[in-house]
Amino acid sequence: MTARDAILAKIRRSLKVGGADDGDRRAAVAERLRVHAPGLVPARGHLPARARVDLFVTMAEAVSSTVTRVASADAVPAAIADYLRSHNLPQAIRRGADPRLAALPFADQPQLTVEVGASRGGDPVGLSHALAGVAESGTVVLTSGADNPTTLNFLPEHHLVVVRASEVVADYETVWTQVRGTWGEGQMPRNVNLITGPSRSGDIEQTILLGAHGPRSLHLIVVDDLEPTDS
Amino acid sequence: MKITSPSFSDNAHAALGDANLQKALLNVEKGFIGKRLKAAAALPEFEALRDEGRDLKNHVLAHLDLYLEAFERKVVASGGQVHWAETPADARAIIADICRRLGAKTVTKGKSMISEEIELNEHLEAIGMRPVETDLGEYIIQLRGEHPSHIIAPAVHLTKEQVAADFRRVHTHLDPARDLGEAVTMLGEARTVLREQFLVADVGITGANFLVAETGSTVIVTNEGNGDLTQTLPRAHIVLATPEKVVPTLEDVDTLMRLLARSATGQEMSVYTTFSTGPRRTGDPDGPEEFHVVLLDNGRSAMLGTEFEEMLRCIRCGACINHCPVYHAIGGHAYGWVYPGPMGSVLTPTLVGVDKAGHLPNASTFCGRCEAICPMRIPLPRMMRAWRTREFDRALNPATQRAGLAVWAFFAKRPRLYRWVNRIAATVLTRFAGKRGRIARLPLAGGWTSVRDMPAPQGGTFQDQWKARRRAAAATDSETRR
Ligand code: SF4
């Protein structure tokens, strides 16, 4: 008997199952996986669009993320240049191939060097585009791939993330609907990263300090692309 | 890890006399309790979520075989592999084979209690590999050749002066005169030292907080980002997990995620919640080329269908440990194995045997705080009591204790005699105590009175007082009715 069969057999023996009831059990499991119904979802994030973005920003700042709000995507390169200047950083960033990042008018900031591709550890600043922001906890959602390589989320000391206001959702449940829509039912990219603030550790005397192994700062650039009619 | 649970009493004694430990342990209450309370209060749905979490895990446990099969199918479909291991030796052999095949030299590790359970580091070293713990707390522990004293705060038993001394001892390539007075300097130093290890590692091993049957994903929840660097940079990512970590869907992870960080550290969300599914995809510029999940049973399946089944709901938040007065007094090492505190007192006898770990379920005041705060509503005190019963049934507790219980049982079964003897004892003790009302020494109870006074009984026996109050209550009751 393989270890797999042995473990499964032990489980069935302990549960006293595997006989006539098996059809029902299988049906229950298949149904739960197919329906993937949300459980109890906190009311907190369920707000009109503008209030939802405000909550997202408040929650993000509460976990030591910093936030800049810009009126349009065109203003993002200038916001990046400002951030680098105010932190005494060289005017250089690395980003993924995400078309939404590629379309930004970086030419407006000729002093800014923009490299593309995964990080190998030498980049002080990474730039990513979020799939979504989650208002409930000020979390950004990033998905792996050439568009937004995972190494950019963790190796640079400063991680800049562009979030569209129209993509700030109430809760994680809404994110999963979006992920299923993009990758298919039951499918995921290699990584989905839910990131809530810059890296930290409390391992020395339980004092929380920012900047453990991941970025020391997480800076969100929120692009206001809501319709003027959105409340 | 070598089991020292049988010498629990000596361990606890030593812990109580350890000044560094006692100083460090003050950080447990300071660091966790108030924060959890605040986080729980800030979410109106928190109590209802605890019910949901409990029901969700009960459903999973009742269908565990099927969810594991579904999980495996999805891992394979996304290009990964699932390896099943019945024993620690099996799990070690599987991991060693993968590492050997890849010619691994450096193996980075995210935090994993299962890895402690199977003594993975010792075995990797024995086959010539270099395991590097990358969680700051685990790293400190590894430098000291110790084991974690807490499941989410492995180095909570140390003061920052002790950590500074270790860094000075091991990081000999750095200026010996550097200032390590502040924790933030040490954090920076560890970051630099470990960054080099991340970049040269051949294999990365992490644990898993959850396994998702719907997608074949494994989920880690961390604050430092070390787990992500561990699993993203090397050629292979090995996940070491136990079967009960599986949940049906992504939505089910949401429910448990909302409970986990709040209960553990009082955060709304941990910084990094990472879902990993299979190896890197065609066209991905980073990520591991291989993805392996090692599913270790090590006695879990035998807990199903027993009075300890509910322990398998545990999400390892550590809240029961943080709120335990016994843990506050003696720390984690005294428990003598991987899991300390209330959850350890239930789990350790299951996994290593009640003959070795029988002391642990006895080291409880039954104050009930653990059950009151456990996000998964695990009846920890009830299960500790169940261990005590089993220990008694198997005659594993000391003869004096058994004799004492036998005497008590004799009287308890004879209520008249019990009352009579009790009354006499109360009178004698009160005399004995004199005006101070305290008894400094008692025959047959030296273990108790050597370190504290016994207060003298006041105002008759409990049963007499009870009767008197009932009479008084009945009298007022009939008066008000009139
Ligand atoms: S028993 Fe409950 S409180 Fe303790 S670690 Fe497990 S889930 Fe947390």
PDB file of N, CA and C in Angstrom, chain B residues 125-167:
ATOM      1  N   GLU B 125      21.393  18.782   7.859  1.00  0.00           N
ATOM      2  CA  GLU B 125      22.817  18.939   8.161  1.00  0.00           C
ATOM      3  C   GLU B 125      23.538  17.601   8.052  1.00  0.00           C
ATOM      4  N   ALA B 126      22.878  16.560   8.514  1.00  0.00           N
ATOM      5  CA  ALA B 126      23.508  15.237   8.505  1.00  0.00           C
ATOM      6  C   ALA B 126      23.809  14.756   7.085  1.00  0.00           C
ATOM      7  N   ILE B 127      23.038  15.257   6.099  1.00  0.00           N
ATOM      8  CA  ILE B 127      23.342  14.839   4.728  1.00  0.00           C
ATOM      9  C   ILE B 127      24.116  15.929   3.990  1.00  0.00           C
ATOM     10  N   GLY B 128      24.744  16.810   4.737  1.00  0.00           N
ATOM     11  CA  GLY B 128      25.692  17.756   4.155  1.00  0.00           C
ATOM     12  C   GLY B 128      25.075  19.015   3.579  1.00  0.00           C
ATOM     13  N   MET B 129      23.831  19.324   3.937  1.00  0.00           N
ATOM     14  CA  MET B 129      23.237  20.569   3.443  1.00  0.00           C
ATOM     15  C   MET B 129      23.185  21.601   4.548  1.00  0.00           C
ATOM     16  N   ARG B 130      23.004  22.852   4.125  1.00  0.00           N
ATOM     17  CA  ARG B 130      22.994  23.923   5.110  1.00  0.00           C
ATOM     18  C   ARG B 130      21.598  24.526   5.188  1.00  0.00           C
ATOM     19  N   PRO B 131      20.805  24.135   6.193  1.00  0.00           N
ATOM     20  CA  PRO B 131      19.494  24.752   6.353  1.00  0.00           C
ATOM     21  C   PRO B 131      19.653  26.131   6.988  1.00  0.00           C
ATOM     22  N   VAL B 132      18.969  27.125   6.428  1.00  0.00           N
ATOM     23  CA  VAL B 132      19.056  28.472   6.983  1.00  0.00           C
ATOM     24  C   VAL B 132      17.649  28.946   7.339  1.00  0.00           C
ATOM     25  N   GLU B 133      17.387  29.125   8.617  1.00  0.00           N
ATOM     26  CA  GLU B 133      16.101  29.681   9.044  1.00  0.00           C
ATOM     27  C   GLU B 133      16.091  31.165   8.706  1.00  0.00           C
ATOM     28  N   THR B 134      14.994  31.658   8.116  1.00  0.00           N
ATOM     29  CA  THR B 134      15.003  33.043   7.652  1.00  0.00           C
ATOM     30  C   THR B 134      14.032  33.956   8.397  1.00  0.00           C
ATOM     31  N   ASP B 135      13.088  33.392   9.121  1.00  0.00           N
ATOM     32  CA  ASP B 135      12.252  34.211   9.996  1.00  0.00           C
ATOM     33  C   ASP B 135      13.178  34.733  11.094  1.00  0.00           C
ATOM     34  N   LEU B 136      13.084  36.015  11.426  1.00  0.00           N
ATOM     35  CA  LEU B 136      14.066  36.577  12.362  1.00  0.00           C
ATOM     36  C   LEU B 136      14.132  35.782  13.663  1.00  0.00           C
ATOM     37  N   GLY B 137      12.977  35.472  14.223  1.00  0.00           N
ATOM     38  CA  GLY B 137      12.954  34.721  15.474  1.00  0.00           C
ATOM     39  C   GLY B 137      13.590  33.345  15.322  1.00  0.00           C
ATOM     40  N   GLU B 138      13.239  32.654  14.239  1.00  0.00           N
ATOM     41  CA  GLU B 138      13.792  31.318  13.997  1.00  0.00           C
ATOM     42  C   GLU B 138      15.302  31.396  13.760  1.00  0.00           C
ATOM     43  N   TYR B 139      15.722  32.460  13.064  1.00  0.00           N
ATOM     44  CA  TYR B 139      17.151  32.642  12.796  1.00  0.00           C
ATOM     45  C   TYR B 139      17.928  32.761  14.107  1.00  0.00           C
ATOM     46  N   ILE B 140      17.396  33.583  15.012  1.00  0.00           N
ATOM     47  CA  ILE B 140      18.043  33.775  16.317  1.00  0.00           C
ATOM     48  C   ILE B 140      18.135  32.438  17.052  1.00  0.00           C
ATOM     49  N   ILE B 141      17.051  31.698  17.017  1.00  0.00           N
ATOM     50  CA  ILE B 141      16.999  30.397  17.692  1.00  0.00           C
ATOM     51  C   ILE B 141      18.025  29.443  17.091  1.00  0.00           C
ATOM     52  N   GLN B 142      18.126  29.472  15.750  1.00  0.00           N
ATOM     53  CA  GLN B 142      19.077  28.580  15.092  1.00  0.00           C
ATOM     54  C   GLN B 142      20.514  28.931  15.490  1.00  0.00           C
ATOM     55  N   LEU B 143      20.801  30.233  15.569  1.00  0.00           N
ATOM     56  CA  LEU B 143      22.141  30.664  15.992  1.00  0.00           C
ATOM     57  C   LEU B 143      22.482  30.116  17.374  1.00  0.00           C
ATOM     58  N   ARG B 144      21.470  30.015  18.218  1.00  0.00           N
ATOM     59  CA  ARG B 144      21.705  29.582  19.599  1.00  0.00           C
ATOM     60  C   ARG B 144      21.615  28.072  19.770  1.00  0.00           C
ATOM     61  N   GLY B 145      21.277  27.360  18.684  1.00  0.00           N
ATOM     62  CA  GLY B 145      21.100  25.912  18.803  1.00  0.00           C
ATOM     63  C   GLY B 145      19.934  25.555  19.708  1.00  0.00           C
ATOM     64  N   GLU B 146      18.918  26.432  19.708  1.00  0.00           N
ATOM     65  CA  GLU B 146      17.749  26.183  20.565  1.00  0.00           C
ATOM     66  C   GLU B 146      16.544  25.793  19.718  1.00  0.00           C
ATOM     67  N   HIS B 147      15.419  25.648  20.394  1.00  0.00           N
ATOM     68  CA  HIS B 147      14.164  25.409  19.692  1.00  0.00           C
ATOM     69  C   HIS B 147      13.211  26.552  20.024  1.00  0.00           C
ATOM     70  N   PRO B 148      12.212  26.809  19.174  1.00  0.00           N
ATOM     71  CA  PRO B 148      11.281  27.902  19.439  1.00  0.00           C
ATOM     72  C   PRO B 148      10.568  27.703  20.781  1.00  0.00           C
ATOM     73  N   SER B 149      10.261  28.807  21.448  1.00  0.00           N
ATOM     74  CA  SER B 149       9.540  28.679  22.718  1.00  0.00           C
ATOM     75  C   SER B 149       8.092  29.128  22.567  1.00  0.00           C
ATOM     76  N   HIS B 150       7.696  29.447  21.326  1.00  0.00           N
ATOM     77  CA  HIS B 150       6.346  29.931  21.072  1.00  0.00           C
ATOM     78  C   HIS B 150       6.070  29.662  19.602  1.00  0.00           C
ATOM     79  N   ILE B 151       4.828  29.311  19.236  1.00  0.00           N
ATOM     80  CA  ILE B 151       4.599  28.915  17.846  1.00  0.00           C
ATOM     81  C   ILE B 151       4.579  30.088  16.877  1.00  0.00           C
ATOM     82  N   ILE B 152       4.289  31.304  17.367  1.00  0.00           N
ATOM     83  CA  ILE B 152       4.372  32.424  16.417  1.00  0.00           C
ATOM     84  C   ILE B 152       5.444  33.433  16.803  1.00  0.00           C
ATOM     85  N   ALA B 153       6.015  33.317  17.974  1.00  0.00           N
ATOM     86  CA  ALA B 153       7.082  34.217  18.409  1.00  0.00           C
ATOM     87  C   ALA B 153       8.205  33.361  18.986  1.00  0.00           C
ATOM     88  N   PRO B 154       8.987  32.748  18.071  1.00  0.00           N
ATOM     89  CA  PRO B 154       9.914  31.693  18.497  1.00  0.00           C
ATOM     90  C   PRO B 154      10.961  32.151  19.516  1.00  0.00           C
ATOM     91  N   ALA B 155      11.315  33.450  19.483  1.00  0.00           N
ATOM     92  CA  ALA B 155      12.398  33.926  20.346  1.00  0.00           C
ATOM     93  C   ALA B 155      11.864  34.790  21.482  1.00  0.00           C
ATOM     94  N   VAL B 156      10.613  34.596  21.832  1.00  0.00           N
ATOM     95  CA  VAL B 156       9.990  35.464  22.838  1.00  0.00           C
ATOM     96  C   VAL B 156      10.637  35.284  24.213  1.00  0.00           C
ATOM     97  N   HIS B 157      11.399  34.213  24.389  1.00  0.00           N
ATOM     98  CA  HIS B 157      12.032  33.964  25.693  1.00  0.00           C
ATOM     99  C   HIS B 157      13.350  34.709  25.855  1.00  0.00           C
ATOM    100  N   LEU B 158      13.740  35.496  24.833  1.00  0.00           N
ATOM    101  CA  LEU B 158      15.049  36.143  24.903  1.00  0.00           C
ATOM    102  C   LEU B 158      14.932  37.653  25.064  1.00  0.00           C
ATOM    103  N   THR B 159      15.917  38.241  25.730  1.00  0.00           N
ATOM    104  CA  THR B 159      15.999  39.696  25.812  1.00  0.00           C
ATOM    105  C   THR B 159      16.852  40.195  24.650  1.00  0.00           C
ATOM    106  N   LYS B 160      16.744  41.499  24.348  1.00  0.00           N
ATOM    107  CA  LYS B 160      17.500  41.987  23.200  1.00  0.00           C
ATOM    108  C   LYS B 160      19.001  41.967  23.473  1.00  0.00           C
ATOM    109  N   GLU B 161      19.391  42.023  24.733  1.00  0.00           N
ATOM    110  CA  GLU B 161      20.811  41.919  25.063  1.00  0.00           C
ATOM    111  C   GLU B 161      21.341  40.527  24.708  1.00  0.00           C
ATOM    112  N   GLN B 162      20.528  39.520  24.943  1.00  0.00           N
ATOM    113  CA  GLN B 162      20.955  38.161  24.588  1.00  0.00           C
ATOM    114  C   GLN B 162      21.107  38.014  23.074  1.00  0.00           C
ATOM    115  N   VAL B 163      20.153  38.613  22.332  1.00  0.00           N
ATOM    116  CA  VAL B 163      20.225  38.528  20.871  1.00  0.00           C
ATOM    117  C   VAL B 163      21.472  39.247  20.376  1.00  0.00           C
ATOM    118  N   ALA B 164      21.758  40.420  20.957  1.00  0.00           N
ATOM    119  CA  ALA B 164      22.940  41.182  20.544  1.00  0.00           C
ATOM    120  C   ALA B 164      24.199  40.342  20.764  1.00  0.00           C
ATOM    121  N   ALA B 165      24.273  39.667  21.874  1.00  0.00           N
ATOM    122  CA  ALA B 165      25.450  38.843  22.165  1.00  0.00           C
ATOM    123  C   ALA B 165      25.599  37.729  21.128  1.00  0.00           C
ATOM    124  N   ASP B 166      24.479  37.144  20.725  1.00  0.00           N
ATOM    125  CA  ASP B 166      24.541  36.081  19.714  1.00  0.00           C
ATOM    126  C   ASP B 166      24.995  36.621  18.365  1.00  0.00           C
ATOM    127  N   PHE B 167      24.471  37.790  17.989  1.00  0.00           N
ATOM    128  CA  PHE B 167      24.873  38.381  16.715  1.00  0.00           C
ATOM    129  C   PHE B 167      26.374  38.661  16.721  1.00  0.00           C
TER     130      PHE B 167
END
